[in-house]
PDB file of C-alpha atoms and ligand atoms in Angstrom:
ATOM      1  CA  UNK A  20      -4.902   8.825 -19.195  1.00 65.00           C
ATOM      2  CA  UNK A  21      -7.670   9.745 -16.795  1.00 79.00           C
ATOM      3  CA  UNK A  22      -7.297  11.375 -13.443  1.00 89.00           C
ATOM      4  CA  UNK A  23      -7.988   8.163 -11.505  1.00 95.00           C
ATOM      5  CA  UNK A  24      -5.819   6.208  -9.089  1.00 97.00           C
ATOM      6  CA  UNK A  25      -6.434   2.439  -9.129  1.00 98.00           C
ATOM      7  CA  UNK A  26      -5.935   0.373  -5.975  1.00 98.00           C
ATOM      8  CA  UNK A  27      -6.058  -3.444  -5.814  1.00 98.00           C
ATOM      9  CA  UNK A  28      -6.026  -6.199  -3.244  1.00 98.00           C
ATOM     10  CA  UNK A  29      -7.295  -9.750  -2.917  1.00 98.00           C
ATOM     11  CA  UNK A  30     -10.044  -8.457  -0.608  1.00 98.00           C
ATOM     12  CA  UNK A  31     -10.819  -5.762   1.944  1.00 98.00           C
ATOM     13  CA  UNK A  32      -7.276  -5.535   3.372  1.00 98.00           C
ATOM     14  CA  UNK A  33      -6.142  -2.954   0.841  1.00 98.00           C
ATOM     15  CA  UNK A  34      -8.908  -0.635   2.007  1.00 98.00           C
ATOM     16  CA  UNK A  35      -6.518   0.279   4.837  1.00 97.00           C
ATOM     17  CA  UNK A  36      -4.149   1.722   2.210  1.00 98.00           C
ATOM     18  CA  UNK A  37      -6.973   3.120   0.086  1.00 98.00           C
ATOM     19  CA  UNK A  38      -8.358   4.967   3.150  1.00 96.00           C
ATOM     20  CA  UNK A  39      -4.962   6.599   3.789  1.00 97.00           C
ATOM     21  CA  UNK A  40      -4.709   7.662   0.127  1.00 97.00           C
ATOM     22  CA  UNK A  41      -8.224   9.119   0.217  1.00 95.00           C
ATOM     23  CA  UNK A  42      -7.340  11.085   3.384  1.00 94.00           C
ATOM     24  CA  UNK A  43      -3.916  12.264   2.259  1.00 96.00           C
ATOM     25  CA  UNK A  44      -4.933  13.158  -1.294  1.00 96.00           C
ATOM     26  CA  UNK A  45      -8.485  14.532  -0.979  1.00 93.00           C
ATOM     27  CA  UNK A  46      -8.495  15.893  -4.550  1.00 94.00           C
ATOM     28  CA  UNK A  47      -7.865  12.481  -6.078  1.00 96.00           C
ATOM     29  CA  UNK A  48     -10.485  10.107  -7.432  1.00 95.00           C
ATOM     30  CA  UNK A  49      -9.997   6.369  -7.061  1.00 97.00           C
ATOM     31  CA  UNK A  50     -11.185   2.926  -8.088  1.00 97.00           C
ATOM     32  CA  UNK A  51     -10.575   0.095  -5.634  1.00 98.00           C
ATOM     33  CA  UNK A  52     -10.848  -3.548  -6.703  1.00 98.00           C
ATOM     34  CA  UNK A  53     -11.162  -6.378  -4.204  1.00 98.00           C
ATOM     35  CA  UNK A  54     -10.757  -9.787  -5.805  1.00 98.00           C
ATOM     36  CA  UNK A  55     -13.036 -11.220  -3.121  1.00 98.00           C
ATOM     37  CA  UNK A  56     -14.000 -14.177  -5.310  1.00 97.00           C
ATOM     38  CA  UNK A  57     -10.411 -15.464  -5.236  1.00 98.00           C
ATOM     39  CA  UNK A  58      -9.425 -14.327  -1.741  1.00 97.00           C
ATOM     40  CA  UNK A  59      -7.202 -15.384   0.022  1.00 97.00           C
ATOM     41  CA  UNK A  60      -4.135 -15.105  -2.181  1.00 97.00           C
ATOM     42  CA  UNK A  61      -1.666 -15.942   0.592  1.00 94.00           C
ATOM     43  CA  UNK A  62      -2.035 -19.698   0.223  1.00 91.00           C
ATOM     44  CA  UNK A  63      -1.804 -19.662  -3.605  1.00 96.00           C
ATOM     45  CA  UNK A  64       1.266 -20.205  -5.782  1.00 96.00           C
ATOM     46  CA  UNK A  65       3.166 -17.206  -7.194  1.00 96.00           C
ATOM     47  CA  UNK A  66       2.051 -18.173 -10.730  1.00 97.00           C
ATOM     48  CA  UNK A  67      -1.592 -18.172  -9.689  1.00 98.00           C
ATOM     49  CA  UNK A  68      -1.205 -14.839  -7.891  1.00 98.00           C
ATOM     50  CA  UNK A  69       0.430 -13.350 -10.990  1.00 98.00           C
ATOM     51  CA  UNK A  70      -2.401 -14.594 -13.248  1.00 98.00           C
ATOM     52  CA  UNK A  71      -5.098 -13.192 -10.955  1.00 98.00           C
ATOM     53  CA  UNK A  72      -3.444  -9.858 -10.272  1.00 98.00           C
ATOM     54  CA  UNK A  73      -2.686  -9.325 -13.967  1.00 98.00           C
ATOM     55  CA  UNK A  74      -6.444  -9.439 -14.587  1.00 98.00           C
ATOM     56  CA  UNK A  75      -7.020  -6.795 -11.908  1.00 98.00           C
ATOM     57  CA  UNK A  76      -4.310  -4.546 -13.303  1.00 98.00           C
ATOM     58  CA  UNK A  77      -5.550  -5.037 -16.898  1.00 98.00           C
ATOM     59  CA  UNK A  78      -9.003  -3.870 -15.789  1.00 98.00           C
ATOM     60  CA  UNK A  79      -7.485  -0.698 -14.335  1.00 98.00           C
ATOM     61  CA  UNK A  80      -5.282  -0.092 -17.376  1.00 97.00           C
ATOM     62  CA  UNK A  81      -8.436  -0.237 -19.542  1.00 97.00           C
ATOM     63  CA  UNK A  82      -9.912   2.436 -17.293  1.00 96.00           C
ATOM     64  CA  UNK A  83      -6.803   4.465 -18.138  1.00 95.00           C
ATOM     65  CA  UNK A  84      -5.768   5.100 -14.526  1.00 97.00           C
ATOM     66  CA  UNK A  85      -2.753   7.364 -13.945  1.00 97.00           C
ATOM     67  CA  UNK A  86      -1.301   5.293 -11.074  1.00 98.00           C
ATOM     68  CA  UNK A  87      -1.824   1.794  -9.713  1.00 98.00           C
ATOM     69  CA  UNK A  88      -1.285   0.965  -6.058  1.00 98.00           C
ATOM     70  CA  UNK A  89      -0.900  -2.727  -5.285  1.00 98.00           C
ATOM     71  CA  UNK A  90      -2.327  -2.591  -1.758  1.00 98.00           C
ATOM     72  CA  UNK A  91      -1.283  -6.170  -1.118  1.00 98.00           C
ATOM     73  CA  UNK A  92       2.045  -7.481   0.147  1.00 98.00           C
ATOM     74  CA  UNK A  93       1.367 -10.928  -1.289  1.00 98.00           C
ATOM     75  CA  UNK A  94       0.945  -9.623  -4.858  1.00 98.00           C
ATOM     76  CA  UNK A  95       3.904  -7.284  -4.439  1.00 98.00           C
ATOM     77  CA  UNK A  96       6.391  -9.957  -3.374  1.00 98.00           C
ATOM     78  CA  UNK A  97       5.065 -12.489  -5.894  1.00 98.00           C
ATOM     79  CA  UNK A  98       4.976 -10.457  -9.090  1.00 98.00           C
ATOM     80  CA  UNK A  99       5.383  -6.669  -8.813  1.00 98.00           C
ATOM     81  CA  UNK A 100       8.330  -6.651 -11.210  1.00 98.00           C
ATOM     82  CA  UNK A 101       6.430  -8.759 -13.783  1.00 98.00           C
ATOM     83  CA  UNK A 102       3.434  -6.428 -13.623  1.00 98.00           C
ATOM     84  CA  UNK A 103       5.689  -3.409 -14.086  1.00 98.00           C
ATOM     85  CA  UNK A 104       7.194  -5.079 -17.144  1.00 98.00           C
ATOM     86  CA  UNK A 105       3.749  -5.942 -18.532  1.00 98.00           C
ATOM     87  CA  UNK A 106       2.457  -2.385 -18.120  1.00 98.00           C
ATOM     88  CA  UNK A 107       5.446  -0.056 -18.465  1.00 97.00           C
ATOM     89  CA  UNK A 108       3.373   3.035 -19.306  1.00 96.00           C
ATOM     90  CA  UNK A 109       1.634   3.232 -15.931  1.00 97.00           C
ATOM     91  CA  UNK A 110       3.489   3.722 -12.642  1.00 98.00           C
ATOM     92  CA  UNK A 111       2.832   0.930 -10.130  1.00 98.00           C
ATOM     93  CA  UNK A 112       3.465   1.329  -6.396  1.00 98.00           C
ATOM     94  CA  UNK A 113       3.824  -1.872  -4.338  1.00 98.00           C
ATOM     95  CA  UNK A 114       3.297  -2.603  -0.647  1.00 98.00           C
ATOM     96  CA  UNK A 115       5.851  -4.138   1.718  1.00 98.00           C
ATOM     97  CA  UNK A 116       6.216  -4.109   5.518  1.00 97.00           C
ATOM     98  CA  UNK A 117       8.177  -1.178   6.995  1.00 98.00           C
ATOM     99  CA  UNK A 118      11.184  -3.276   8.002  1.00 98.00           C
ATOM    100  CA  UNK A 119      13.544  -0.296   7.721  1.00 98.00           C
ATOM    101  CA  UNK A 120      11.496   1.750  10.203  1.00 98.00           C
ATOM    102  CA  UNK A 121      11.154  -1.275  12.492  1.00 98.00           C
ATOM    103  CA  UNK A 122      14.917  -1.687  12.553  1.00 98.00           C
ATOM    104  CA  UNK A 123      15.394   2.010  13.333  1.00 98.00           C
ATOM    105  CA  UNK A 124      12.994   2.096  16.287  1.00 98.00           C
ATOM    106  CA  UNK A 125      13.713  -1.217  18.012  1.00 98.00           C
ATOM    107  CA  UNK A 126      15.434  -0.845  21.377  1.00 98.00           C
ATOM    108  CA  UNK A 127      16.236  -4.463  22.086  1.00 98.00           C
ATOM    109  CA  UNK A 128      17.200  -5.443  18.524  1.00 98.00           C
ATOM    110  CA  UNK A 129      14.432  -8.038  18.182  1.00 98.00           C
ATOM    111  CA  UNK A 130      11.748  -7.393  15.621  1.00 98.00           C
ATOM    112  CA  UNK A 131       8.855  -9.422  14.242  1.00 98.00           C
ATOM    113  CA  UNK A 132       7.171  -9.459  10.840  1.00 98.00           C
ATOM    114  CA  UNK A 133       3.718 -10.986  10.407  1.00 98.00           C
ATOM    115  CA  UNK A 134       2.594 -11.739   6.846  1.00 98.00           C
ATOM    116  CA  UNK A 135       0.758 -14.319   4.789  1.00 98.00           C
ATOM    117  CA  UNK A 136       2.591 -17.596   4.200  1.00 96.00           C
ATOM    118  CA  UNK A 137       3.443 -16.646   0.604  1.00 97.00           C
ATOM    119  CA  UNK A 138       4.950 -13.313   1.684  1.00 98.00           C
ATOM    120  CA  UNK A 139       6.874 -14.712   4.640  1.00 98.00           C
ATOM    121  CA  UNK A 140       8.483 -17.388   2.455  1.00 96.00           C
ATOM    122  CA  UNK A 141       9.295 -15.063  -0.430  1.00 97.00           C
ATOM    123  CA  UNK A 142      12.778 -14.160  -1.612  1.00 97.00           C
ATOM    124  CA  UNK A 143      11.573 -10.554  -1.858  1.00 98.00           C
ATOM    125  CA  UNK A 144      10.918 -10.388   1.900  1.00 98.00           C
ATOM    126  CA  UNK A 145      14.133 -12.266   2.650  1.00 98.00           C
ATOM    127  CA  UNK A 146      16.039  -9.633   0.672  1.00 98.00           C
ATOM    128  CA  UNK A 147      14.303  -6.797   2.525  1.00 98.00           C
ATOM    129  CA  UNK A 148      15.296  -8.351   5.845  1.00 98.00           C
ATOM    130  CA  UNK A 149      18.891  -8.747   4.679  1.00 98.00           C
ATOM    131  CA  UNK A 150      18.979  -5.173   3.425  1.00 98.00           C
ATOM    132  CA  UNK A 151      17.383  -3.399   6.384  1.00 98.00           C
ATOM    133  CA  UNK A 152      17.668  -5.667   9.414  1.00 98.00           C
ATOM    134  CA  UNK A 153      20.795  -7.693   8.879  1.00 96.00           C
ATOM    135  CA  UNK A 154      22.241  -6.943  12.298  1.00 96.00           C
ATOM    136  CA  UNK A 155      18.983  -7.669  14.162  1.00 98.00           C
ATOM    137  CA  UNK A 156      17.176 -10.753  15.374  1.00 98.00           C
ATOM    138  CA  UNK A 157      14.141 -11.092  13.124  1.00 98.00           C
ATOM    139  CA  UNK A 158      11.174 -13.425  13.526  1.00 98.00           C
ATOM    140  CA  UNK A 159       9.530 -13.579  10.083  1.00 98.00           C
ATOM    141  CA  UNK A 160       6.252 -15.509  10.382  1.00 98.00           C
ATOM    142  CA  UNK A 161       3.477 -16.297   7.934  1.00 98.00           C
ATOM    143  CA  UNK A 162      -0.106 -17.308   8.578  1.00 98.00           C
ATOM    144  CA  UNK A 163      -3.127 -17.879   6.369  1.00 96.00           C
ATOM    145  CA  UNK A 164      -5.532 -18.151   9.295  1.00 97.00           C
ATOM    146  CA  UNK A 165      -6.338 -14.483   9.787  1.00 98.00           C
ATOM    147  CA  UNK A 166      -7.308 -13.216   6.309  1.00 98.00           C
ATOM    148  CA  UNK A 167     -10.428 -15.437   5.947  1.00 97.00           C
ATOM    149  CA  UNK A 168     -11.605 -14.316   9.396  1.00 97.00           C
ATOM    150  CA  UNK A 169     -11.216 -10.638   8.440  1.00 97.00           C
ATOM    151  CA  UNK A 170     -13.043 -11.335   5.156  1.00 97.00           C
ATOM    152  CA  UNK A 171     -15.941 -12.673   7.227  1.00 94.00           C
ATOM    153  CA  UNK A 172     -16.033  -9.352   9.060  1.00 93.00           C
ATOM    154  CA  UNK A 173     -14.986 -10.949  12.351  1.00 93.00           C
ATOM    155  CA  UNK A 174     -12.514  -8.254  13.300  1.00 92.00           C
ATOM    156  CA  UNK A 175     -13.657  -8.268  16.922  1.00 91.00           C
ATOM    157  CA  UNK A 176     -14.707 -11.103  19.162  1.00 91.00           C
ATOM    158  CA  UNK A 177     -13.780 -14.551  20.309  1.00 94.00           C
ATOM    159  CA  UNK A 178     -12.841 -16.140  16.976  1.00 95.00           C
ATOM    160  CA  UNK A 179     -10.242 -13.552  15.967  1.00 97.00           C
ATOM    161  CA  UNK A 180      -8.984 -13.261  19.529  1.00 97.00           C
ATOM    162  CA  UNK A 181      -8.334 -16.997  19.720  1.00 97.00           C
ATOM    163  CA  UNK A 182      -6.622 -17.080  16.318  1.00 98.00           C
ATOM    164  CA  UNK A 183      -4.474 -14.047  17.157  1.00 98.00           C
ATOM    165  CA  UNK A 184      -3.365 -15.478  20.507  1.00 98.00           C
ATOM    166  CA  UNK A 185      -2.146 -18.599  18.730  1.00 98.00           C
ATOM    167  CA  UNK A 186      -0.464 -16.742  15.853  1.00 98.00           C
ATOM    168  CA  UNK A 187       1.222 -14.155  18.103  1.00 98.00           C
ATOM    169  CA  UNK A 188       2.542 -16.547  20.763  1.00 98.00           C
ATOM    170  CA  UNK A 189       5.957 -17.020  19.075  1.00 98.00           C
ATOM    171  CA  UNK A 190       6.487 -13.237  18.992  1.00 98.00           C
ATOM    172  CA  UNK A 191       5.928 -13.050  22.746  1.00 98.00           C
ATOM    173  CA  UNK A 192       8.353 -15.934  23.282  1.00 98.00           C
ATOM    174  CA  UNK A 193      10.914 -14.243  21.044  1.00 98.00           C
ATOM    175  CA  UNK A 194      10.552 -11.039  23.089  1.00 98.00           C
ATOM    176  CA  UNK A 195      10.191  -8.633  20.145  1.00 98.00           C
ATOM    177  CA  UNK A 196       9.652  -4.945  20.847  1.00 98.00           C
ATOM    178  CA  UNK A 197       8.473  -4.022  17.319  1.00 98.00           C
ATOM    179  CA  UNK A 198       6.094  -5.860  14.995  1.00 98.00           C
ATOM    180  CA  UNK A 199       5.825  -4.876  11.331  1.00 98.00           C
ATOM    181  CA  UNK A 200       2.559  -5.922   9.695  1.00 98.00           C
ATOM    182  CA  UNK A 201       3.201  -7.591   6.347  1.00 98.00           C
ATOM    183  CA  UNK A 202      -0.380  -8.055   5.197  1.00 98.00           C
ATOM    184  CA  UNK A 203      -2.837  -5.215   4.646  1.00 98.00           C
ATOM    185  CA  UNK A 204      -5.699  -7.230   6.147  1.00 98.00           C
ATOM    186  CA  UNK A 205      -3.845  -7.185   9.482  1.00 98.00           C
ATOM    187  CA  UNK A 206      -3.988  -3.372   9.623  1.00 97.00           C
ATOM    188  CA  UNK A 207      -7.611  -3.734  10.709  1.00 96.00           C
ATOM    189  CA  UNK A 208      -6.475  -5.940  13.615  1.00 97.00           C
ATOM    190  CA  UNK A 209      -3.886  -3.534  14.983  1.00 97.00           C
ATOM    191  CA  UNK A 210      -5.765  -2.760  18.180  1.00 96.00           C
ATOM    192  CA  UNK A 211      -6.467  -6.430  18.937  1.00 97.00           C
ATOM    193  CA  UNK A 212      -2.830  -7.357  18.195  1.00 98.00           C
ATOM    194  CA  UNK A 213      -1.693  -4.568  20.529  1.00 98.00           C
ATOM    195  CA  UNK A 214      -3.862  -5.911  23.333  1.00 97.00           C
ATOM    196  CA  UNK A 215      -2.231  -9.326  23.055  1.00 98.00           C
ATOM    197  CA  UNK A 216       1.377  -8.190  22.603  1.00 98.00           C
ATOM    198  CA  UNK A 217       1.130  -5.538  25.304  1.00 98.00           C
ATOM    199  CA  UNK A 218       2.163  -1.913  25.428  1.00 96.00           C
ATOM    200  CA  UNK A 219       5.885  -2.582  25.188  1.00 96.00           C
ATOM    201  CA  UNK A 220       5.558  -3.783  21.594  1.00 98.00           C
ATOM    202  CA  UNK A 221       5.219  -1.147  18.897  1.00 98.00           C
ATOM    203  CA  UNK A 222       3.049  -2.222  15.953  1.00 98.00           C
ATOM    204  CA  UNK A 223       3.809  -0.686  12.587  1.00 98.00           C
ATOM    205  CA  UNK A 224       1.627  -0.759   9.509  1.00 98.00           C
ATOM    206  CA  UNK A 225       2.661   0.660   6.150  1.00 98.00           C
ATOM    207  CA  UNK A 226      -0.507   2.528   5.077  1.00 98.00           C
ATOM    208  CA  UNK A 227       0.922   6.022   5.680  1.00 98.00           C
ATOM    209  CA  UNK A 228       4.177   5.190   3.895  1.00 98.00           C
ATOM    210  CA  UNK A 229       2.337   3.851   0.818  1.00 98.00           C
ATOM    211  CA  UNK A 230       0.074   6.915   0.645  1.00 98.00           C
ATOM    212  CA  UNK A 231       3.174   9.150   0.818  1.00 98.00           C
ATOM    213  CA  UNK A 232       4.823   7.108  -1.923  1.00 98.00           C
ATOM    214  CA  UNK A 233       1.713   7.429  -4.104  1.00 98.00           C
ATOM    215  CA  UNK A 234       1.791  11.191  -3.624  1.00 98.00           C
ATOM    216  CA  UNK A 235       5.496  11.324  -4.467  1.00 98.00           C
ATOM    217  CA  UNK A 236       5.074   9.333  -7.691  1.00 98.00           C
ATOM    218  CA  UNK A 237       2.167  11.520  -8.814  1.00 97.00           C
ATOM    219  CA  UNK A 238       4.138  14.681  -7.998  1.00 97.00           C
ATOM    220  CA  UNK A 239       7.218  13.455  -9.891  1.00 97.00           C
ATOM    221  CA  UNK A 240       5.065  12.657 -12.913  1.00 95.00           C
ATOM    222  CA  UNK A 241       3.204  15.965 -12.675  1.00 95.00           C
ATOM    223  CA  UNK A 242      -0.035  14.066 -12.214  1.00 95.00           C
ATOM    224  CA  UNK A 243      -1.374  15.359  -8.895  1.00 95.00           C
ATOM    225  CA  UNK A 244      -5.001  16.383  -9.329  1.00 93.00           C
ATOM    226  CA  UNK A 245      -5.610  20.117  -9.413  1.00 85.00           C
ATOM    227  CA  UNK A 246      -9.385  19.763  -9.051  1.00 81.00           C
ATOM    228  CA  UNK A 247     -10.953  20.426  -5.724  1.00 74.00           C
ATOM    229  CA  UNK A 248     -13.287  17.419  -5.914  1.00 77.00           C
ATOM    230  CA  UNK A 249     -13.039  13.662  -5.850  1.00 83.00           C
ATOM    231  CA  UNK A 250     -15.097  10.542  -6.473  1.00 92.00           C
ATOM    232  CA  UNK A 251     -14.543   6.952  -5.442  1.00 95.00           C
ATOM    233  CA  UNK A 252     -15.765   3.515  -6.484  1.00 96.00           C
ATOM    234  CA  UNK A 253     -15.222   0.262  -4.647  1.00 97.00           C
ATOM    235  CA  UNK A 254     -15.520  -2.847  -6.813  1.00 98.00           C
ATOM    236  CA  UNK A 255     -15.634  -6.501  -5.855  1.00 98.00           C
ATOM    237  CA  UNK A 256     -15.440  -9.710  -7.873  1.00 98.00           C
ATOM    238  CA  UNK A 257     -17.345 -11.506  -5.105  1.00 97.00           C
ATOM    239  CA  UNK A 258     -20.705 -11.222  -3.395  1.00 97.00           C
ATOM    240  CA  UNK A 259     -21.861  -7.596  -3.578  1.00 97.00           C
ATOM    241  CA  UNK A 260     -23.980  -7.545  -0.464  1.00 96.00           C
ATOM    242  CA  UNK A 261     -21.308  -9.170   1.669  1.00 96.00           C
ATOM    243  CA  UNK A 262     -18.697  -6.704   0.409  1.00 96.00           C
ATOM    244  CA  UNK A 263     -20.999  -3.737   1.067  1.00 95.00           C
ATOM    245  CA  UNK A 264     -21.604  -4.762   4.657  1.00 93.00           C
ATOM    246  CA  UNK A 265     -17.956  -5.614   5.268  1.00 94.00           C
ATOM    247  CA  UNK A 266     -16.410  -2.511   3.703  1.00 94.00           C
ATOM    248  CA  UNK A 267     -18.850  -0.244   5.552  1.00 91.00           C
ATOM    249  CA  UNK A 268     -18.108  -2.012   8.824  1.00 91.00           C
ATOM    250  CA  UNK A 269     -14.374  -1.670   8.273  1.00 92.00           C
ATOM    251  CA  UNK A 270     -14.316   1.878   6.945  1.00 91.00           C
ATOM    252  CA  UNK A 271     -16.941   3.378   9.215  1.00 84.00           C
ATOM    253  CA  UNK A 272     -19.575   6.020   8.512  1.00 77.00           C
ATOM    254  CA  UNK A 273     -17.305   8.564   6.870  1.00 77.00           C
ATOM    255  CA  UNK A 274     -17.252   6.549   3.651  1.00 80.00           C
ATOM    256  CA  UNK A 275     -20.882   5.379   3.747  1.00 78.00           C
ATOM    257  CA  UNK A 276     -21.969   7.079   0.532  1.00 83.00           C
ATOM    258  CA  UNK A 277     -19.334   5.539  -1.737  1.00 91.00           C
ATOM    259  CA  UNK A 278     -20.443   3.708  -4.867  1.00 93.00           C
ATOM    260  CA  UNK A 279     -19.979  -0.061  -4.480  1.00 95.00           C
ATOM    261  CA  UNK A 280     -20.377  -2.412  -7.454  1.00 96.00           C
ATOM    262  CA  UNK A 281     -19.753  -5.988  -8.508  1.00 97.00           C
ATOM    263  CA  UNK A 282     -17.588  -6.726 -11.528  1.00 96.00           C
ATOM    264  CA  UNK A 283     -16.537  -9.901 -13.284  1.00 94.00           C
ATOM    265  CA  UNK A 284     -13.123 -10.022 -14.875  1.00 88.00           C
TER     266      UNK A 284
HETATM  267  N1  LIG B 325      -4.037  -8.312   1.918  1.00 50.96           N
HETATM  268  C1  LIG B 325      -3.082  -9.120   1.313  1.00 50.96           C
HETATM  269  C2  LIG B 325      -1.658  -8.838   1.693  1.00 50.96           C
HETATM  270  O1  LIG B 325      -1.329  -7.730   2.013  1.00 50.96           O
HETATM  271  C3  LIG B 325      -3.378 -10.520   0.896  1.00 50.96           C
HETATM  272  C4  LIG B 325      -4.092 -11.424   1.811  1.00 50.96           C
HETATM  273  C5  LIG B 325      -4.493 -12.733   1.150  1.00 50.96           C
HETATM  274  O2  LIG B 325      -5.265 -12.679   0.200  1.00 50.96           O
HETATM  275  O3  LIG B 325      -4.033 -13.782   1.596  1.00 50.96           O
HETATM  276  O4  LIG B 325      -0.823  -9.698   1.638  1.00 50.96           O
END
């Protein structure tokens, strides 16, 4: 096993989790794969999502990573348990919305969850709601409108604003006071979502929780890096130039020098 952590998503969304891991664990080296060629996953069947994500995970297993982080709610709810069965030697951390935290901090007992369609309809998410928010009023909504807009780099401006206003309307009508983000692409829209929902609605993403979980798993397995240096690579299955521009726009200058490459699986 090498000293690398592998992180996967259908596109750039998982960079929100990857960024948290890179900040929290500065001695760790990582490989991130965005399956940009097949993004979005949210409108695909569970079987298709399993087939695609197995290819991503197989690539990382061949690189002999010590931990895999599925930085995608849609993959997690569709096939995390299958992937764990397929690759039992390597720990795999999944990503789900922080419904437990949402239910602890709500004051009016009305929470919202915004995910992709696949995630919102999944039994996995239904079970999480039953487990952590059974006594609350929960509006669990899915949309496949936002991910393609984020993938185009339109995280500010009229197009995303219009789409968000439409998607978020039901949450305003439902009078939620907490919204849990159930898609890693939406983490990059947090500010814009906040502007529409207003200051009385708390918006929770799960990036910090996943980075903490990654640290915990590495610690428990005695795999935390002891070296005081790190290296990162961002890989895409799609158009290299587009991914370079988009990831740099999303991540900002701090990560400008990172190696970015195209791969085919
Ligand atoms: N970023 C992903 C998630 O967390 C998937 C988005 C998509 O490909 O539809 O669900």
